[in-house]
Coordinates of C-alpha atoms and ligand atoms in Angstrom, one line a residue:
M1 CA -9.6 1.8 27.5
S2 CA -13.3 2.5 27.7
E3 CA -15.6 -0.4 28.6
D4 CA -18.8 1.6 28.1
I5 CA -21.2 -0.3 25.9
F6 CA -22.6 1.8 23.0
D7 CA -25.8 0.9 21.3
V8 CA -24.2 1.7 18.0
V9 CA -20.8 2.8 16.8
I10 CA -20.7 4.5 13.4
I11 CA -17.3 4.3 11.6
G12 CA -16.8 7.3 9.3
G13 CA -18.1 10.8 9.5
G14 CA -19.2 11.7 5.9
P15 CA -22.8 12.5 5.0
A16 CA -24.0 8.8 5.4
G17 CA -22.4 8.4 8.8
L18 CA -23.5 11.8 10.1
T19 CA -27.1 11.2 8.9
A20 CA -27.1 7.8 10.6
G21 CA -25.9 9.5 13.8
I22 CA -28.7 12.1 13.6
Y23 CA -31.3 9.3 13.4
T24 CA -29.8 7.0 16.1
A25 CA -29.1 9.7 18.6
R26 CA -32.5 11.2 18.1
E27 CA -34.0 7.8 18.9
T28 CA -31.9 8.0 22.1
L29 CA -29.6 5.2 21.1
K30 CA -26.2 5.7 22.7
T31 CA -24.2 6.6 19.6
L32 CA -20.4 7.0 19.1
L33 CA -19.1 8.2 15.7
L34 CA -15.4 7.4 15.0
E35 CA -13.7 9.3 12.2
K36 CA -10.1 8.8 11.2
E37 CA -9.7 12.5 10.2
L38 CA -12.0 15.4 10.8
T39 CA -15.8 14.8 10.2
G40 CA -17.2 15.9 6.8
G41 CA -15.9 13.2 4.5
L42 CA -15.5 13.8 0.8
P43 CA -18.1 16.6 0.4
A44 CA -16.2 18.8 2.8
K45 CA -13.4 18.8 0.2
V46 CA -15.8 19.9 -2.6
D47 CA -16.4 23.5 -3.5
M48 CA -20.1 24.1 -4.4
L49 CA -22.8 21.5 -4.3
E50 CA -25.4 22.3 -6.9
N51 CA -27.6 19.2 -6.8
Y52 CA -28.1 18.6 -3.1
P53 CA -31.9 19.2 -2.7
G54 CA -33.1 22.2 -0.6
F55 CA -30.4 24.6 -1.6
Q56 CA -31.5 26.2 -4.9
D57 CA -28.4 28.4 -5.1
G58 CA -26.1 25.6 -4.1
I59 CA -24.2 25.2 -0.9
L60 CA -20.5 24.9 -0.1
G61 CA -19.5 21.3 0.7
M62 CA -17.9 22.4 4.0
E63 CA -21.0 24.4 5.0
L64 CA -23.4 21.4 4.4
M65 CA -21.2 19.1 6.4
D66 CA -20.8 21.6 9.3
K67 CA -24.6 21.7 9.4
M68 CA -24.9 17.9 9.5
R69 CA -22.3 17.7 12.2
A70 CA -24.0 20.4 14.3
Q71 CA -27.3 18.5 14.0
A72 CA -25.7 15.2 15.0
E73 CA -24.2 17.0 18.0
K74 CA -27.5 18.5 19.0
F75 CA -29.0 15.1 19.3
G76 CA -26.1 13.8 21.4
V77 CA -23.8 11.9 19.1
N78 CA -20.4 11.3 20.8
F79 CA -17.5 12.0 18.5
G80 CA -14.1 10.5 18.3
E81 CA -12.0 12.2 15.7
F82 CA -8.6 10.9 14.5
E83 CA -9.7 7.4 15.5
D84 CA -8.9 4.9 12.8
V85 CA -10.6 1.5 13.4
S86 CA -8.2 -1.2 12.4
K87 CA -10.4 -4.2 13.4
I88 CA -13.9 -5.3 14.4
V89 CA -14.1 -8.4 16.5
D90 CA -17.5 -10.2 16.7
E91 CA -17.9 -11.2 20.3
G92 CA -21.4 -12.7 20.0
K93 CA -23.9 -10.2 21.5
T94 CA -21.5 -7.3 21.0
F95 CA -18.7 -6.1 18.8
R96 CA -15.3 -4.9 19.9
L97 CA -13.8 -2.1 17.8
I98 CA -10.1 -1.6 18.0
T99 CA -8.3 1.7 17.2
E100 CA -4.7 2.7 17.8
N101 CA -5.7 4.5 21.0
A102 CA -8.6 2.6 22.4
E103 CA -11.2 -0.2 22.2
Y104 CA -14.9 0.3 22.1
I105 CA -17.8 -2.1 22.7
S106 CA -21.0 -1.8 20.8
R107 CA -24.2 -3.7 20.3
A108 CA -24.4 -2.7 16.6
V109 CA -21.9 -1.2 14.1
I110 CA -22.5 1.0 11.0
I111 CA -19.7 1.3 8.5
S112 CA -19.6 4.4 6.5
T113 CA -15.9 4.7 5.7
G114 CA -16.2 5.8 2.0
G115 CA -13.1 5.5 0.0
L116 CA -9.7 6.9 -0.8
P117 CA -8.8 8.6 -4.1
R118 CA -7.4 6.1 -6.5
P119 CA -3.8 7.0 -7.6
I120 CA -2.6 6.5 -11.2
G121 CA 0.1 4.3 -9.7
L122 CA 3.2 6.1 -11.0
E123 CA 6.4 6.2 -8.9
S124 CA 6.8 9.9 -9.9
E125 CA 3.2 10.5 -8.7
R126 CA 4.1 9.2 -5.2
A127 CA 7.4 11.1 -5.1
L128 CA 5.7 14.5 -6.0
L129 CA 2.6 14.1 -3.8
G130 CA 2.2 17.5 -2.1
K131 CA 4.8 19.0 -4.4
G132 CA 2.4 19.6 -7.3
V133 CA 0.5 16.3 -7.3
S134 CA -2.9 16.5 -5.6
Y135 CA -6.2 14.7 -5.1
C136 CA -8.1 17.7 -3.7
A137 CA -8.9 20.8 -5.7
V138 CA -10.5 22.7 -2.8
C139 CA -7.5 22.0 -0.6
D140 CA -4.7 22.9 -3.1
G141 CA -6.4 24.8 -6.0
P142 CA -5.9 28.3 -4.4
L143 CA -2.1 27.6 -4.5
Y144 CA -2.1 27.7 -8.3
K145 CA -2.9 31.3 -9.2
N146 CA -2.2 31.8 -12.9
A147 CA -0.7 28.3 -13.2
E148 CA -1.0 25.7 -15.9
L149 CA -2.6 22.5 -14.6
V150 CA -3.4 19.0 -15.7
V151 CA -6.4 17.1 -14.5
V152 CA -6.4 13.4 -15.0
G153 CA -9.8 11.6 -15.4
G154 CA -13.1 12.0 -17.3
G155 CA -15.8 11.5 -14.6
D156 CA -17.9 13.9 -12.6
A157 CA -15.1 14.6 -10.2
A158 CA -12.4 15.4 -12.9
V159 CA -14.7 17.7 -14.8
Q160 CA -16.3 19.4 -11.8
E161 CA -12.9 20.0 -10.1
G162 CA -11.3 20.9 -13.4
I163 CA -13.9 23.7 -13.8
Y164 CA -13.3 24.8 -10.2
L165 CA -9.5 25.0 -10.8
T166 CA -10.1 27.5 -13.6
K167 CA -11.0 30.0 -10.8
F168 CA -7.2 30.1 -10.1
A169 CA -5.3 28.6 -13.0
K170 CA -4.8 30.3 -16.3
K171 CA -5.1 26.9 -18.1
V172 CA -6.4 23.5 -17.3
T173 CA -5.8 20.5 -19.5
I174 CA -8.0 17.5 -18.9
V175 CA -6.2 14.2 -19.8
H176 CA -8.7 11.4 -20.4
R177 CA -8.1 7.9 -21.5
R178 CA -11.1 7.8 -23.9
D179 CA -12.5 10.3 -26.5
Q180 CA -15.7 10.8 -24.5
L181 CA -16.2 12.1 -21.0
R182 CA -18.1 10.0 -18.4
A183 CA -19.2 13.1 -16.5
Q184 CA -22.9 14.3 -16.5
P185 CA -23.9 16.3 -19.6
I186 CA -24.3 19.6 -17.6
L187 CA -20.7 19.4 -16.4
Q188 CA -19.5 18.5 -19.9
Q189 CA -21.3 21.5 -21.4
R190 CA -19.7 23.8 -18.9
A191 CA -16.2 22.4 -19.4
F192 CA -16.5 22.6 -23.2
A193 CA -17.7 26.2 -22.9
N194 CA -14.8 27.2 -20.6
E195 CA -12.1 28.9 -22.5
K196 CA -9.4 27.9 -20.0
I197 CA -10.1 24.2 -20.4
S198 CA -8.6 22.0 -23.1
F199 CA -8.5 18.3 -23.6
K200 CA -6.0 15.6 -24.4
W201 CA -8.2 12.7 -25.6
D202 CA -7.3 9.0 -25.6
S203 CA -4.4 9.7 -23.4
V204 CA -3.0 8.5 -20.1
A205 CA -0.3 10.1 -17.9
T206 CA 2.8 7.9 -18.0
E207 CA 5.2 10.2 -16.0
I208 CA 5.0 13.2 -13.8
L209 CA 8.1 15.3 -14.4
G210 CA 10.1 17.3 -11.9
N211 CA 12.5 16.8 -8.9
D212 CA 11.4 19.0 -6.0
H213 CA 8.1 20.0 -7.6
V214 CA 6.0 19.2 -10.6
E215 CA 7.4 20.7 -13.8
G216 CA 5.5 18.8 -16.5
V217 CA 3.8 15.6 -17.5
E218 CA 4.4 12.9 -20.1
I219 CA 1.3 11.4 -21.7
R220 CA 0.8 8.5 -24.1
N221 CA -1.9 8.4 -26.7
V222 CA -3.4 5.0 -26.2
K223 CA -4.5 4.7 -29.9
T224 CA -1.2 5.7 -31.5
N225 CA 1.1 4.9 -28.6
E226 CA 2.8 8.2 -29.3
K227 CA 4.3 9.9 -26.2
S228 CA 4.5 13.7 -25.7
R229 CA 5.6 16.0 -22.9
F230 CA 4.4 19.4 -21.8
A231 CA 5.1 21.8 -19.0
V232 CA 2.7 22.2 -16.1
D233 CA 2.8 23.5 -12.5
G234 CA 0.5 20.9 -11.0
V235 CA -1.3 17.6 -11.6
F236 CA -4.7 16.8 -10.1
V237 CA -5.8 13.2 -10.2
F238 CA -9.5 12.2 -10.2
I239 CA -9.8 8.7 -11.5
G240 CA -12.2 7.3 -9.0
W241 CA -12.1 5.9 -5.5
T242 CA -11.0 2.7 -3.7
P243 CA -13.3 1.7 -0.9
N244 CA -11.9 1.8 2.7
T245 CA -12.7 -1.8 3.5
A246 CA -9.3 -3.4 4.2
F247 CA -10.1 -3.6 7.9
V248 CA -13.2 -5.8 7.3
K249 CA -12.1 -7.8 4.3
D250 CA -11.9 -11.0 6.4
L251 CA -15.1 -10.3 8.2
L252 CA -17.7 -9.2 5.6
K253 CA -18.7 -10.2 2.1
L254 CA -17.3 -7.7 -0.4
D255 CA -17.9 -7.4 -4.1
G256 CA -15.2 -7.7 -6.8
S257 CA -14.2 -4.1 -6.4
G258 CA -13.9 -4.3 -2.6
H259 CA -17.2 -2.6 -1.7
I260 CA -19.4 -4.1 1.1
I261 CA -22.4 -6.1 0.0
T262 CA -25.6 -5.2 1.8
D263 CA -29.3 -5.9 1.4
E264 CA -31.9 -3.1 1.0
N265 CA -31.8 -2.5 4.8
M266 CA -28.1 -1.9 4.7
E267 CA -27.5 -5.2 6.5
T268 CA -24.1 -6.8 5.7
S269 CA -23.2 -10.5 5.8
V270 CA -22.7 -10.3 9.6
K271 CA -25.9 -9.7 11.7
G272 CA -25.5 -6.5 13.6
I273 CA -23.1 -4.8 11.2
F274 CA -24.5 -2.4 8.6
A275 CA -22.9 -0.5 5.8
I276 CA -24.0 2.8 4.2
G277 CA -22.8 5.4 1.7
D278 CA -20.0 5.1 -0.9
V279 CA -18.4 2.1 0.9
R280 CA -21.3 -0.1 0.0
S281 CA -21.8 -2.0 -3.3
K282 CA -24.1 0.1 -5.5
K283 CA -24.1 1.8 -8.8
Y284 CA -24.7 5.5 -8.1
R285 CA -22.7 7.4 -5.5
Q286 CA -24.2 10.8 -4.6
I287 CA -24.5 12.8 -1.3
A288 CA -28.3 12.5 -1.6
N289 CA -28.3 8.7 -1.6
A290 CA -25.5 8.5 1.0
V291 CA -28.0 10.5 3.2
G292 CA -30.7 8.0 2.3
D293 CA -28.5 5.1 3.1
G294 CA -27.8 6.7 6.5
A295 CA -31.4 7.1 7.4
I296 CA -32.2 3.5 6.3
G297 CA -29.2 2.0 8.1
A298 CA -30.1 3.9 11.4
L299 CA -33.7 2.7 11.3
A300 CA -32.6 -0.8 10.6
V301 CA -30.1 -0.7 13.6
S302 CA -33.0 0.5 15.8
D303 CA -35.1 -2.4 14.7
Y304 CA -32.2 -4.8 15.0
L305 CA -31.6 -3.7 18.6
A306 CA -35.3 -4.0 19.4
G307 CA -35.2 -7.6 18.1
I308 CA -37.6 -6.9 15.2
L309 CA -35.2 -7.1 12.2
Ligands
NAP401 P1 -15.7 7.7 -11.7 O1 -17.1 8.2 -12.0 O2 -15.4 6.3 -11.4 O3 -14.8 8.2 -13.0 C1 -13.5 7.9 -13.0 C2 -12.9 8.5 -14.3 O4 -11.5 8.2 -14.3 C3 -13.5 7.9 -15.5 O5 -13.6 8.8 -16.5 C4 -12.4 6.8 -15.9 O6 -12.3 6.6 -17.3 C5 -11.2 7.4 -15.4 N1 -10.2 6.4 -15.0 C6 -10.4 5.4 -14.1 N2 -9.3 4.6 -13.9 C7 -8.3 5.2 -14.6 C8 -7.0 5.0 -14.8 N3 -6.3 4.0 -14.2 N4 -6.3 5.8 -15.7 C9 -6.9 6.9 -16.3 N5 -8.2 7.2 -16.1 C10 -8.9 6.4 -15.3 O7 -15.1 8.5 -10.5 P2 -15.4 10.0 -9.9 O8 -15.5 11.0 -11.0 O9 -14.4 10.2 -8.8 O10 -16.9 9.9 -9.3 C11 -17.1 8.9 -8.3 C12 -18.6 8.9 -7.9 O11 -18.9 10.2 -7.3 C13 -19.5 8.8 -9.2 O12 -20.6 8.0 -8.8 C14 -19.9 10.2 -9.5 O13 -21.1 10.3 -10.2 C15 -19.9 10.8 -8.1 N6 -19.7 12.3 -8.2 C16 -20.7 13.1 -8.4 C17 -20.5 14.5 -8.5 C18 -21.7 15.3 -8.8 O14 -22.8 14.9 -8.9 N7 -21.6 16.6 -9.1 C19 -19.3 15.0 -8.4 C20 -18.2 14.2 -8.1 C21 -18.4 12.8 -8.0 P3 -13.5 5.9 -18.1 O15 -14.6 6.9 -18.3 O16 -12.8 5.5 -19.4 O17 -14.0 4.7 -17.3

């Protein structure tokens, strides 16, 4: 157990957390970043980022996140990877953060834990996870050369990842519960123009078929209630995210969907605890505004520690 007192512990190593670390460490605040997996967060699992400013030809998600991490390291952020914080205890002037392996004490805390992919909720989806069911196209897409795939969802992630999967698959069917996509127009245009992509509109997946591996899906048309089955080799689910806030649900004010409520300085309902990035209650979730949240949160921590916030 370490009894060092950190100025700030950042929980979560995606773009928001890494940006906050770059700022706080550069201000010579003693900074620890705890991440339950490897740093990089969601963007590290995305192929090409086309709308992150500064890279006119796009940049690979992994490459951008490696650069952010290297910059945070340069300024002296301490990293604890595979450290999952299960509890934050408010001890008055400091906070105690508890993980499976250790406890850390900090004067301020920044939460940037993002979210987890939302599952459809089917028993067969759980049973076939890793056997044809996936939530990560970059991780698993290359396994599906010449395969027939289903993508469930109609938002930016479903359409962008569906297009990415056509690099490998011979056919991608996007199953969406409405007859209009939610995704940005530029992604929609590309998907409609892609000969490998077809759509099943007004449809939800009701069963994923197969024993040892995915062999097909059953879908239901929500307007006619008609069910149909077709053969596929893999099912990729992109129907949104659930915020990683279970560990603070009794400590902080959350909105109806479980995201952390903050003010414009990223302050939560507990003084000294800040929240940034996708985990916080807001309408638009982009890497660019996660980075913005990180900068604001870090500056606010600095002011809080100086007694001027
Ligand atoms: P999202 O925008 O919340 O879209 C989720 C999609 O899944 C929607 O089409 C929704 O249908 C559908 N859906 C939700 N629950 C469902 C269920 N139980 N069964 C079937 N379908 C369901 O989530 P996302 O696409 O993961 O994106 C999350 C955030 O990241 C967004 O803010 C997005 O803009 C951002 N993002 C941006 C980019 C980019 O800029 N290139 C890429 C990826 C993600 P309805 O449309 O009917 O609600």
